[in-house]
Amino acid sequence: MERPFSTFIGIDLGGARGKTTAVAKLALAPRGETGVAVQEVQTRHNGVEPWHDAVLVSYLREQPSRAALAINAPLTVPACVRCVLAECPGKETCAVPAVQWLYSEGQALAEEAFASDYDRIAAIPSASAYHGFSSGRALKTKPRVEPYLHRAAEVALHYQRGVLPRDALGLGTGPIAARGVHLRRLLASHGYTLHEDLLEVSSRATVHALFDADKARGYKRDADPWQTRADIVEQLGDLYFAPSSRLSKEEVLRNDHCFEALLSAYTAYLWARDGWRLPPGVFDDDGWIWVPPERA
């Protein structure tokens, strides 16, 4: 274990009322054994209280040891949203590193991916007849990255690795993101520090990185998502369900929020076990989404 954690908590963050929030708790296997054990997965605290922010904080304070906490939601907002200037100087003179990165490296990554996709689609003429438009028109508009909408982490993961952390780019300013940012600040008052014991993760991106894009889509959208989730859990060879977890496995397979909470906690375990490092650049301040590294 590269980092000194023995407890890993994953939160699939829902709306402010807490009704669609789920929490999973994993613990290292006993001494002499390997892997990580699922201790509990809950959609309500002790089966009663929805996971409001105060309930989440209280739950974390109840833990006997400091946990690595992974949240499946944005924990930072785009650079322009967090800017405190009354007047915008414009992108040409903005000194914020994340803005400079997005308009230079980020835009270049997006255009490179656009060109690659354009060439690929243009080489398949049959697609134009099927979809009712020319292959060129399908990708006519070049993608743009904007610092009021996008974060560097999302752009880098999507255009460099082909991993889409959320359902679409630019979802870092909605209600879930607002709650995530508030929760990060609330947890800071209780000693949690971003990138040190508090991680932004994406269960979808974790599944994509460990398996493939089909499974990343399928655990929610397949005709039988239960089976897809079961296959994924079965292939996580160092994960097992402790006897005390009771019906947690059934909840994970039945409920997509429970499944995503479990994958979030498992991502925290991999981060601690393998000692993942923050990539160089603007991601310390702008935020990073922790995803398993590319397979060799």
Coordinates of C-alpha atoms in Angstrom, one line a residue:
M1 CA 0.0 0.0 0.0
E2 CA 1.6 3.2 -1.2
R3 CA -0.6 5.5 1.0
P4 CA -1.4 4.8 4.6
F5 CA -5.2 4.3 4.4
S6 CA -7.1 1.2 5.5
T7 CA -10.7 2.5 4.9
F8 CA -12.1 3.7 1.6
I9 CA -15.4 5.5 1.3
G10 CA -17.1 6.2 -2.0
I11 CA -20.0 8.6 -2.4
D12 CA -22.3 8.7 -5.5
L13 CA -23.5 12.2 -5.0
G14 CA -27.1 13.0 -5.9
G15 CA -29.3 16.1 -5.3
A16 CA -29.4 18.2 -2.2
R17 CA -32.3 16.2 -0.7
G18 CA -30.0 13.1 -0.5
K19 CA -32.5 10.7 -1.9
T20 CA -30.3 9.6 -4.9
T21 CA -27.0 9.6 -2.9
A22 CA -25.4 6.3 -2.0
V23 CA -22.4 5.5 0.1
A24 CA -20.0 2.5 0.0
K25 CA -17.4 1.6 2.6
L26 CA -14.4 -0.7 1.9
A27 CA -11.7 -1.9 4.3
L28 CA -8.4 -3.5 3.7
A29 CA -8.4 -7.3 4.1
P30 CA -7.0 -8.6 7.5
R31 CA -3.3 -8.9 7.9
G32 CA -1.9 -11.8 5.9
E33 CA -4.7 -11.5 3.2
T34 CA -4.9 -9.4 0.1
G35 CA -7.6 -7.2 -1.4
V36 CA -10.3 -5.1 0.0
A37 CA -13.6 -6.0 1.6
V38 CA -17.0 -4.3 1.1
Q39 CA -18.2 -3.4 4.5
E40 CA -21.5 -1.7 3.7
V41 CA -23.4 0.0 0.9
Q42 CA -26.3 2.3 1.8
T43 CA -28.8 4.5 0.1
R44 CA -29.8 5.9 3.5
H45 CA -27.8 6.3 6.7
N46 CA -28.6 3.3 8.9
G47 CA -31.5 2.7 6.5
V48 CA -33.3 5.8 7.8
E49 CA -31.8 9.2 7.0
P50 CA -31.3 10.4 3.4
W51 CA -27.7 11.4 2.8
H52 CA -27.9 15.2 3.4
D53 CA -24.6 17.0 3.7
A54 CA -24.8 17.1 7.5
V55 CA -25.5 13.3 7.6
L56 CA -22.5 12.6 5.3
V57 CA -20.2 14.7 7.6
S58 CA -21.5 13.0 10.7
Y59 CA -21.0 9.5 9.1
L60 CA -17.4 10.4 8.2
R61 CA -16.7 11.6 11.7
E62 CA -18.0 8.3 13.1
Q63 CA -15.3 6.3 11.3
P64 CA -12.6 4.8 13.6
S65 CA -9.8 5.8 11.3
R66 CA -9.2 8.4 8.6
A67 CA -10.7 7.3 5.3
A68 CA -9.7 8.0 1.8
L69 CA -12.9 9.6 0.4
A70 CA -13.8 9.5 -3.2
I71 CA -16.8 11.5 -4.6
N72 CA -18.5 10.7 -7.9
A73 CA -19.2 14.4 -8.8
P74 CA -17.3 17.5 -9.8
L75 CA -15.5 19.0 -6.8
T76 CA -14.3 22.1 -8.6
V77 CA -15.9 24.5 -11.1
P78 CA -14.5 25.9 -14.3
A79 CA -12.0 28.7 -14.0
C80 CA -14.4 31.5 -15.1
V81 CA -17.0 30.4 -12.7
R82 CA -14.7 30.7 -9.7
C83 CA -13.1 34.0 -10.9
V84 CA -13.6 37.0 -8.5
L85 CA -12.8 39.8 -10.9
A86 CA -15.6 42.2 -11.6
E87 CA -14.4 42.8 -15.2
C88 CA -13.1 40.1 -17.5
P89 CA -9.8 41.0 -19.2
G90 CA -10.5 38.6 -22.1
K91 CA -8.8 35.4 -22.9
E92 CA -5.9 37.0 -24.7
T93 CA -4.7 38.7 -21.5
C94 CA -6.1 36.4 -18.8
A95 CA -3.3 35.3 -16.4
V96 CA -5.2 32.3 -14.9
P97 CA -3.1 29.2 -15.8
A98 CA -6.2 27.0 -16.4
V99 CA -7.6 29.5 -18.9
Q100 CA -4.3 29.7 -20.7
W101 CA -4.1 25.9 -20.8
L102 CA -7.6 25.5 -22.2
Y103 CA -7.1 28.0 -25.0
S104 CA -3.8 26.5 -26.0
E105 CA -3.2 22.9 -25.1
G106 CA -6.8 22.1 -24.5
Q107 CA -8.0 23.6 -27.8
A108 CA -5.2 21.8 -29.7
L109 CA -6.2 18.4 -28.2
A110 CA -9.9 19.0 -29.1
E111 CA -9.0 20.0 -32.7
E112 CA -6.6 17.0 -33.1
A113 CA -9.3 14.6 -32.0
F114 CA -11.8 16.4 -34.3
A115 CA -9.5 15.9 -37.3
S116 CA -9.0 12.3 -36.4
D117 CA -12.7 11.6 -36.2
Y118 CA -13.4 13.6 -39.4
D119 CA -10.9 11.5 -41.3
R120 CA -12.3 8.3 -39.9
I121 CA -15.9 9.1 -40.7
A122 CA -15.0 10.4 -44.2
A123 CA -13.5 7.0 -45.0
I124 CA -16.9 5.3 -44.4
P125 CA -19.2 6.6 -47.3
S126 CA -22.0 4.2 -46.4
A127 CA -22.6 6.1 -43.2
S128 CA -23.8 9.1 -45.1
A129 CA -26.6 7.3 -46.8
Y130 CA -27.8 5.7 -43.5
H131 CA -27.8 8.9 -41.5
G132 CA -29.2 11.1 -44.2
F133 CA -26.3 13.6 -44.4
S134 CA -22.8 13.8 -45.8
S135 CA -20.0 12.4 -43.6
G136 CA -18.4 15.8 -43.8
R137 CA -21.4 17.7 -42.4
A138 CA -21.5 15.3 -39.4
L139 CA -18.5 16.9 -37.9
K140 CA -18.6 20.3 -39.7
T141 CA -18.2 22.5 -36.5
K142 CA -14.9 22.3 -34.8
P143 CA -15.1 21.7 -31.0
R144 CA -14.4 24.7 -28.8
V145 CA -13.3 24.6 -25.2
E146 CA -14.4 27.4 -23.0
P147 CA -13.2 28.2 -19.4
Y148 CA -16.7 29.1 -18.3
L149 CA -17.9 25.7 -19.3
H150 CA -15.0 23.2 -19.3
R151 CA -12.4 22.1 -16.8
A152 CA -8.9 21.1 -17.9
A153 CA -9.2 17.6 -16.4
E154 CA -12.3 16.7 -18.5
V155 CA -10.7 18.0 -21.7
A156 CA -7.5 16.1 -21.1
L157 CA -9.1 12.8 -20.2
H158 CA -11.6 13.0 -23.0
Y159 CA -9.4 14.1 -25.9
Q160 CA -6.1 12.5 -24.7
R161 CA -7.4 9.2 -23.4
G162 CA -10.8 8.9 -25.0
V163 CA -12.5 8.7 -21.6
L164 CA -15.6 10.7 -21.0
P165 CA -15.9 11.1 -17.2
R166 CA -19.5 12.4 -17.2
D167 CA -22.4 12.0 -19.6
A168 CA -21.1 14.9 -21.7
L169 CA -18.4 17.5 -21.6
G170 CA -19.3 20.7 -19.7
L171 CA -21.4 19.3 -16.9
G172 CA -19.3 21.0 -14.2
T173 CA -21.8 23.8 -13.5
G174 CA -25.1 22.0 -12.7
P175 CA -26.8 21.2 -9.4
I176 CA -24.8 18.1 -8.6
A177 CA -21.6 20.1 -9.3
A178 CA -22.8 22.9 -7.1
R179 CA -23.4 20.4 -4.3
G180 CA -20.1 18.8 -4.8
V181 CA -18.2 22.0 -4.6
H182 CA -20.1 23.0 -1.4
L183 CA -19.4 19.6 0.1
R184 CA -15.7 19.9 -0.6
R185 CA -15.6 23.2 1.2
L186 CA -17.6 21.8 4.1
L187 CA -15.3 18.8 4.4
A188 CA -12.3 21.1 4.3
S189 CA -13.5 22.5 7.7
H190 CA -13.2 18.9 9.0
G191 CA -9.7 18.3 7.8
Y192 CA -10.2 16.8 4.3
T193 CA -7.9 18.1 1.6
L194 CA -8.4 17.8 -2.1
H195 CA -6.0 15.3 -3.8
E196 CA -4.7 14.1 -0.4
D197 CA -7.6 12.3 1.2
L198 CA -10.5 13.7 -0.8
L199 CA -10.7 12.7 -4.5
E200 CA -13.0 13.5 -7.4
V201 CA -13.6 10.4 -9.3
S202 CA -15.9 9.1 -12.1
S203 CA -17.2 5.6 -11.8
R204 CA -17.9 5.6 -15.5
A205 CA -14.3 6.6 -16.3
T206 CA -13.0 3.9 -13.9
V207 CA -15.0 1.2 -15.6
H208 CA -13.9 2.5 -19.0
A209 CA -10.2 2.5 -17.9
L210 CA -10.3 -1.0 -16.3
F211 CA -12.5 -2.6 -19.0
D212 CA -13.8 -0.8 -22.0
A213 CA -16.3 1.8 -23.3
D214 CA -19.0 -0.7 -23.8
K215 CA -19.1 -1.7 -20.2
A216 CA -18.9 2.0 -19.1
R217 CA -22.1 2.6 -21.0
G218 CA -23.7 -0.7 -20.4
Y219 CA -23.8 -0.8 -16.6
K220 CA -26.6 1.7 -16.8
R221 CA -28.0 1.3 -20.3
D222 CA -27.8 -2.4 -21.3
A223 CA -31.0 -4.3 -21.6
D224 CA -29.8 -6.3 -18.6
P225 CA -27.6 -3.9 -16.6
W226 CA -27.8 -6.2 -13.6
Q227 CA -25.7 -8.8 -15.5
T228 CA -23.3 -6.2 -16.7
R229 CA -22.7 -4.9 -13.2
A230 CA -22.3 -8.5 -12.0
D231 CA -19.7 -9.2 -14.6
I232 CA -17.7 -6.1 -13.6
V233 CA -17.8 -6.9 -9.9
E234 CA -16.8 -10.5 -10.6
Q235 CA -13.8 -9.3 -12.6
L236 CA -12.5 -7.0 -9.8
G237 CA -10.5 -9.9 -8.4
D238 CA -9.2 -8.2 -5.2
L239 CA -12.7 -7.1 -4.1
Y240 CA -15.0 -9.3 -2.0
F241 CA -18.0 -8.8 0.1
A242 CA -17.5 -9.2 3.9
P243 CA -20.1 -11.4 5.7
S244 CA -21.2 -8.3 7.7
S245 CA -22.1 -6.5 4.4
R246 CA -25.4 -8.5 4.4
L247 CA -27.4 -7.5 1.3
S248 CA -24.9 -5.0 -0.1
K249 CA -24.0 -7.1 -3.1
E250 CA -27.7 -7.3 -4.1
E251 CA -28.0 -3.5 -3.7
V252 CA -24.9 -2.9 -5.8
L253 CA -26.3 -5.0 -8.7
R254 CA -29.8 -3.7 -8.4
N255 CA -29.2 0.0 -7.9
D256 CA -26.9 2.1 -10.1
H257 CA -26.2 4.6 -7.4
C258 CA -25.0 1.9 -5.1
F259 CA -22.9 0.4 -7.9
E260 CA -21.3 3.8 -8.6
A261 CA -20.6 4.4 -4.9
L262 CA -18.8 1.0 -4.8
L263 CA -16.7 1.9 -7.9
S264 CA -15.9 5.2 -6.3
A265 CA -14.6 3.6 -3.2
Y266 CA -12.7 1.0 -5.2
T267 CA -11.0 3.8 -7.2
A268 CA -9.8 5.3 -3.9
Y269 CA -8.4 1.9 -2.9
L270 CA -6.5 1.7 -6.2
W271 CA -5.3 5.3 -5.8
A272 CA -3.9 4.5 -2.4
R273 CA -2.6 1.0 -3.3
D274 CA -0.7 2.0 -6.4
G275 CA 0.3 5.6 -5.4
W276 CA -1.2 7.4 -8.4
R277 CA 0.3 10.9 -8.8
L278 CA -1.3 14.1 -9.9
P279 CA -0.2 15.0 -13.5
P280 CA 1.9 18.1 -13.9
G281 CA 0.3 21.3 -15.0
V282 CA -2.8 23.2 -14.0
F283 CA -4.7 20.3 -12.4
D284 CA -3.8 21.0 -8.7
D285 CA -5.9 24.2 -8.7
D286 CA -8.3 23.5 -11.5
G287 CA -9.1 20.0 -10.3
W288 CA -8.4 16.4 -11.4
I289 CA -10.6 13.4 -11.9
W290 CA -8.7 10.3 -10.6
V291 CA -8.9 7.5 -13.1
P292 CA -6.9 4.2 -13.3
P293 CA -3.8 4.8 -15.6
E294 CA -3.7 3.4 -19.1
R295 CA -3.0 -0.3 -19.3
A296 CA 0.4 -1.2 -20.8

